[in-house]
Amino acid sequence: MDNIGILVALISLGLLVWFWADSLRARELALRAGAGACQRINMQLLDETVAMRRLRIARDENQRVCLLREFGFEYSDTGDNRLPGYVYLMGDRVVDANLVIPYAKEA
């Protein structure tokens, strides 16, 4: 393998390791944001976990390119049901944490 090939392989490996570590950090941040959103309205975060639903490239308010991540989680208001919630991260910043609140149907 020539020197250029080795350099490309090392750069690719470095980018992969960076993305993996950055994704772990983002997941922990999303988990804290989801738990905080549940705690603020006295709901229970189920399974103590979040899952990445979407990843895309976006621009922040300063027009810098960054990763926009959407994480999903489930919470419960009664302990007997599972309701969806979402956390959105732009780069390393939480931009939104939503709990889908069920509404009562009128009789």
PDB file of N, CA and C in Angstrom, residues 4-54:
ATOM      1  N   ILE A   4      -0.063   7.402   0.263  1.00  0.00           N
ATOM      2  CA  ILE A   4      -1.347   8.106   0.155  1.00  0.00           C
ATOM      3  C   ILE A   4      -2.479   7.218   0.670  1.00  0.00           C
ATOM      4  N   GLY A   5      -2.438   5.955   0.314  1.00  0.00           N
ATOM      5  CA  GLY A   5      -3.460   5.012   0.773  1.00  0.00           C
ATOM      6  C   GLY A   5      -3.451   4.862   2.285  1.00  0.00           C
ATOM      7  N   ILE A   6      -2.274   4.791   2.861  1.00  0.00           N
ATOM      8  CA  ILE A   6      -2.164   4.690   4.324  1.00  0.00           C
ATOM      9  C   ILE A   6      -2.691   5.955   4.980  1.00  0.00           C
ATOM     10  N   LEU A   7      -2.362   7.102   4.424  1.00  0.00           N
ATOM     11  CA  LEU A   7      -2.834   8.376   4.971  1.00  0.00           C
ATOM     12  C   LEU A   7      -4.357   8.465   4.905  1.00  0.00           C
ATOM     13  N   VAL A   8      -4.942   8.083   3.786  1.00  0.00           N
ATOM     14  CA  VAL A   8      -6.402   8.103   3.641  1.00  0.00           C
ATOM     15  C   VAL A   8      -7.049   7.146   4.652  1.00  0.00           C
ATOM     16  N   ALA A   9      -6.475   5.965   4.820  1.00  0.00           N
ATOM     17  CA  ALA A   9      -7.005   4.996   5.778  1.00  0.00           C
ATOM     18  C   ALA A   9      -6.936   5.535   7.202  1.00  0.00           C
ATOM     19  N   LEU A  10      -5.841   6.175   7.575  1.00  0.00           N
ATOM     20  CA  LEU A  10      -5.703   6.736   8.919  1.00  0.00           C
ATOM     21  C   LEU A  10      -6.672   7.891   9.156  1.00  0.00           C
ATOM     22  N   ILE A  11      -6.838   8.739   8.161  1.00  0.00           N
ATOM     23  CA  ILE A  11      -7.791   9.850   8.289  1.00  0.00           C
ATOM     24  C   ILE A  11      -9.210   9.310   8.408  1.00  0.00           C
ATOM     25  N   SER A  12      -9.544   8.310   7.617  1.00  0.00           N
ATOM     26  CA  SER A  12     -10.881   7.707   7.686  1.00  0.00           C
ATOM     27  C   SER A  12     -11.125   7.075   9.056  1.00  0.00           C
ATOM     28  N   LEU A  13     -10.143   6.366   9.565  1.00  0.00           N
ATOM     29  CA  LEU A  13     -10.260   5.760  10.887  1.00  0.00           C
ATOM     30  C   LEU A  13     -10.413   6.830  11.969  1.00  0.00           C
ATOM     31  N   GLY A  14      -9.652   7.897  11.855  1.00  0.00           N
ATOM     32  CA  GLY A  14      -9.763   8.996  12.816  1.00  0.00           C
ATOM     33  C   GLY A  14     -11.138   9.637  12.803  1.00  0.00           C
ATOM     34  N   LEU A  15     -11.693   9.856  11.611  1.00  0.00           N
ATOM     35  CA  LEU A  15     -13.043  10.425  11.496  1.00  0.00           C
ATOM     36  C   LEU A  15     -14.097   9.485  12.076  1.00  0.00           C
ATOM     37  N   LEU A  16     -13.933   8.206  11.856  1.00  0.00           N
ATOM     38  CA  LEU A  16     -14.865   7.222  12.399  1.00  0.00           C
ATOM     39  C   LEU A  16     -14.828   7.211  13.927  1.00  0.00           C
ATOM     40  N   VAL A  17     -13.658   7.241  14.503  1.00  0.00           N
ATOM     41  CA  VAL A  17     -13.517   7.276  15.971  1.00  0.00           C
ATOM     42  C   VAL A  17     -14.108   8.569  16.520  1.00  0.00           C
ATOM     43  N   TRP A  18     -13.835   9.702  15.859  1.00  0.00           N
ATOM     44  CA  TRP A  18     -14.411  10.975  16.310  1.00  0.00           C
ATOM     45  C   TRP A  18     -15.929  10.920  16.268  1.00  0.00           C
ATOM     46  N   PHE A  19     -16.518  10.418  15.182  1.00  0.00           N
ATOM     47  CA  PHE A  19     -17.969  10.357  15.057  1.00  0.00           C
ATOM     48  C   PHE A  19     -18.573   9.455  16.129  1.00  0.00           C
ATOM     49  N   TRP A  20     -17.936   8.332  16.409  1.00  0.00           N
ATOM     50  CA  TRP A  20     -18.418   7.415  17.437  1.00  0.00           C
ATOM     51  C   TRP A  20     -18.412   8.091  18.810  1.00  0.00           C
ATOM     52  N   ALA A  21     -17.313   8.737  19.174  1.00  0.00           N
ATOM     53  CA  ALA A  21     -17.215   9.416  20.470  1.00  0.00           C
ATOM     54  C   ALA A  21     -18.196  10.583  20.551  1.00  0.00           C
ATOM     55  N   ASP A  22     -18.339  11.338  19.476  1.00  0.00           N
ATOM     56  CA  ASP A  22     -19.273  12.459  19.452  1.00  0.00           C
ATOM     57  C   ASP A  22     -20.714  11.970  19.582  1.00  0.00           C
ATOM     58  N   SER A  23     -21.026  10.835  18.977  1.00  0.00           N
ATOM     59  CA  SER A  23     -22.370  10.273  19.071  1.00  0.00           C
ATOM     60  C   SER A  23     -22.681   9.794  20.482  1.00  0.00           C
ATOM     61  N   LEU A  24     -21.715   9.213  21.158  1.00  0.00           N
ATOM     62  CA  LEU A  24     -21.915   8.804  22.554  1.00  0.00           C
ATOM     63  C   LEU A  24     -22.171  10.015  23.451  1.00  0.00           C
ATOM     64  N   ARG A  25     -21.410  11.081  23.241  1.00  0.00           N
ATOM     65  CA  ARG A  25     -21.591  12.308  24.031  1.00  0.00           C
ATOM     66  C   ARG A  25     -22.958  12.918  23.762  1.00  0.00           C
ATOM     67  N   ALA A  26     -23.375  12.939  22.499  1.00  0.00           N
ATOM     68  CA  ALA A  26     -24.683  13.497  22.134  1.00  0.00           C
ATOM     69  C   ALA A  26     -25.810  12.664  22.736  1.00  0.00           C
ATOM     70  N   ARG A  27     -25.652  11.355  22.759  1.00  0.00           N
ATOM     71  CA  ARG A  27     -26.668  10.482  23.344  1.00  0.00           C
ATOM     72  C   ARG A  27     -26.827  10.764  24.836  1.00  0.00           C
ATOM     73  N   GLU A  28     -25.730  10.940  25.540  1.00  0.00           N
ATOM     74  CA  GLU A  28     -25.799  11.250  26.973  1.00  0.00           C
ATOM     75  C   GLU A  28     -26.476  12.605  27.206  1.00  0.00           C
ATOM     76  N   LEU A  29     -26.177  13.569  26.383  1.00  0.00           N
ATOM     77  CA  LEU A  29     -26.807  14.883  26.479  1.00  0.00           C
ATOM     78  C   LEU A  29     -28.308  14.784  26.222  1.00  0.00           C
ATOM     79  N   ALA A  30     -28.698  14.008  25.218  1.00  0.00           N
ATOM     80  CA  ALA A  30     -30.117  13.819  24.909  1.00  0.00           C
ATOM     81  C   ALA A  30     -30.827  13.083  26.044  1.00  0.00           C
ATOM     82  N   LEU A  31     -30.161  12.114  26.646  1.00  0.00           N
ATOM     83  CA  LEU A  31     -30.755  11.387  27.764  1.00  0.00           C
ATOM     84  C   LEU A  31     -31.013  12.316  28.946  1.00  0.00           C
ATOM     85  N   ARG A  32     -30.061  13.174  29.262  1.00  0.00           N
ATOM     86  CA  ARG A  32     -30.262  14.151  30.357  1.00  0.00           C
ATOM     87  C   ARG A  32     -31.390  15.121  30.029  1.00  0.00           C
ATOM     88  N   ALA A  33     -31.471  15.565  28.773  1.00  0.00           N
ATOM     89  CA  ALA A  33     -32.535  16.498  28.376  1.00  0.00           C
ATOM     90  C   ALA A  33     -33.901  15.824  28.443  1.00  0.00           C
ATOM     91  N   GLY A  34     -34.001  14.575  27.991  1.00  0.00           N
ATOM     92  CA  GLY A  34     -35.263  13.844  28.045  1.00  0.00           C
ATOM     93  C   GLY A  34     -35.697  13.585  29.480  1.00  0.00           C
ATOM     94  N   ALA A  35     -34.750  13.201  30.323  1.00  0.00           N
ATOM     95  CA  ALA A  35     -35.063  12.972  31.741  1.00  0.00           C
ATOM     96  C   ALA A  35     -35.506  14.267  32.407  1.00  0.00           C
ATOM     97  N   GLY A  36     -34.858  15.363  32.078  1.00  0.00           N
ATOM     98  CA  GLY A  36     -35.236  16.658  32.643  1.00  0.00           C
ATOM     99  C   GLY A  36     -36.620  17.093  32.204  1.00  0.00           C
ATOM    100  N   ALA A  37     -36.939  16.864  30.927  1.00  0.00           N
ATOM    101  CA  ALA A  37     -38.275  17.218  30.424  1.00  0.00           C
ATOM    102  C   ALA A  37     -39.344  16.407  31.146  1.00  0.00           C
ATOM    103  N   CYS A  38     -39.081  15.135  31.373  1.00  0.00           N
ATOM    104  CA  CYS A  38     -40.043  14.290  32.100  1.00  0.00           C
ATOM    105  C   CYS A  38     -40.172  14.739  33.557  1.00  0.00           C
ATOM    106  N   GLN A  39     -39.049  15.017  34.172  1.00  0.00           N
ATOM    107  CA  GLN A  39     -39.055  15.396  35.587  1.00  0.00           C
ATOM    108  C   GLN A  39     -39.806  16.708  35.819  1.00  0.00           C
ATOM    109  N   ARG A  40     -39.679  17.645  34.888  1.00  0.00           N
ATOM    110  CA  ARG A  40     -40.340  18.947  35.059  1.00  0.00           C
ATOM    111  C   ARG A  40     -41.848  18.835  35.139  1.00  0.00           C
ATOM    112  N   ILE A  41     -42.436  17.829  34.490  1.00  0.00           N
ATOM    113  CA  ILE A  41     -43.900  17.694  34.543  1.00  0.00           C
ATOM    114  C   ILE A  41     -44.319  16.393  35.241  1.00  0.00           C
ATOM    115  N   ASN A  42     -43.432  15.860  36.073  1.00  0.00           N
ATOM    116  CA  ASN A  42     -43.713  14.679  36.900  1.00  0.00           C
ATOM    117  C   ASN A  42     -44.126  13.453  36.090  1.00  0.00           C
ATOM    118  N   MET A  43     -43.389  13.190  35.016  1.00  0.00           N
ATOM    119  CA  MET A  43     -43.606  11.993  34.218  1.00  0.00           C
ATOM    120  C   MET A  43     -42.421  11.060  34.435  1.00  0.00           C
ATOM    121  N   GLN A  44     -42.579   9.818  34.031  1.00  0.00           N
ATOM    122  CA  GLN A  44     -41.553   8.806  34.219  1.00  0.00           C
ATOM    123  C   GLN A  44     -40.891   8.480  32.892  1.00  0.00           C
ATOM    124  N   LEU A  45     -39.567   8.682  32.787  1.00  0.00           N
ATOM    125  CA  LEU A  45     -38.803   8.282  31.604  1.00  0.00           C
ATOM    126  C   LEU A  45     -38.666   6.767  31.642  1.00  0.00           C
ATOM    127  N   LEU A  46     -39.126   6.105  30.601  1.00  0.00           N
ATOM    128  CA  LEU A  46     -39.090   4.650  30.564  1.00  0.00           C
ATOM    129  C   LEU A  46     -37.780   4.149  29.988  1.00  0.00           C
ATOM    130  N   ASP A  47     -37.300   3.056  30.512  1.00  0.00           N
ATOM    131  CA  ASP A  47     -36.103   2.355  30.042  1.00  0.00           C
ATOM    132  C   ASP A  47     -34.810   3.148  30.220  1.00  0.00           C
ATOM    133  N   GLU A  48     -34.890   4.374  30.729  1.00  0.00           N
ATOM    134  CA  GLU A  48     -33.692   5.201  30.939  1.00  0.00           C
ATOM    135  C   GLU A  48     -32.789   5.228  29.711  1.00  0.00           C
ATOM    136  N   THR A  49     -33.395   5.408  28.539  1.00  0.00           N
ATOM    137  CA  THR A  49     -32.614   5.414  27.310  1.00  0.00           C
ATOM    138  C   THR A  49     -33.258   6.289  26.244  1.00  0.00           C
ATOM    139  N   VAL A  50     -32.446   6.714  25.295  1.00  0.00           N
ATOM    140  CA  VAL A  50     -32.907   7.419  24.107  1.00  0.00           C
ATOM    141  C   VAL A  50     -32.319   6.700  22.896  1.00  0.00           C
ATOM    142  N   ALA A  51     -32.965   6.854  21.756  1.00  0.00           N
ATOM    143  CA  ALA A  51     -32.478   6.231  20.518  1.00  0.00           C
ATOM    144  C   ALA A  51     -32.448   7.278  19.418  1.00  0.00           C
ATOM    145  N   MET A  52     -31.365   7.289  18.652  1.00  0.00           N
ATOM    146  CA  MET A  52     -31.279   8.246  17.563  1.00  0.00           C
ATOM    147  C   MET A  52     -32.256   7.856  16.467  1.00  0.00           C
ATOM    148  N   ARG A  53     -33.056   8.811  16.042  1.00  0.00           N
ATOM    149  CA  ARG A  53     -34.045   8.569  14.997  1.00  0.00           C
ATOM    150  C   ARG A  53     -33.613   9.160  13.668  1.00  0.00           C
ATOM    151  N   ARG A  54     -32.934  10.285  13.710  1.00  0.00           N
ATOM    152  CA  ARG A  54     -32.561  10.954  12.474  1.00  0.00           C
ATOM    153  C   ARG A  54     -31.255  11.720  12.698  1.00  0.00           C
TER     154      ARG A  54
END
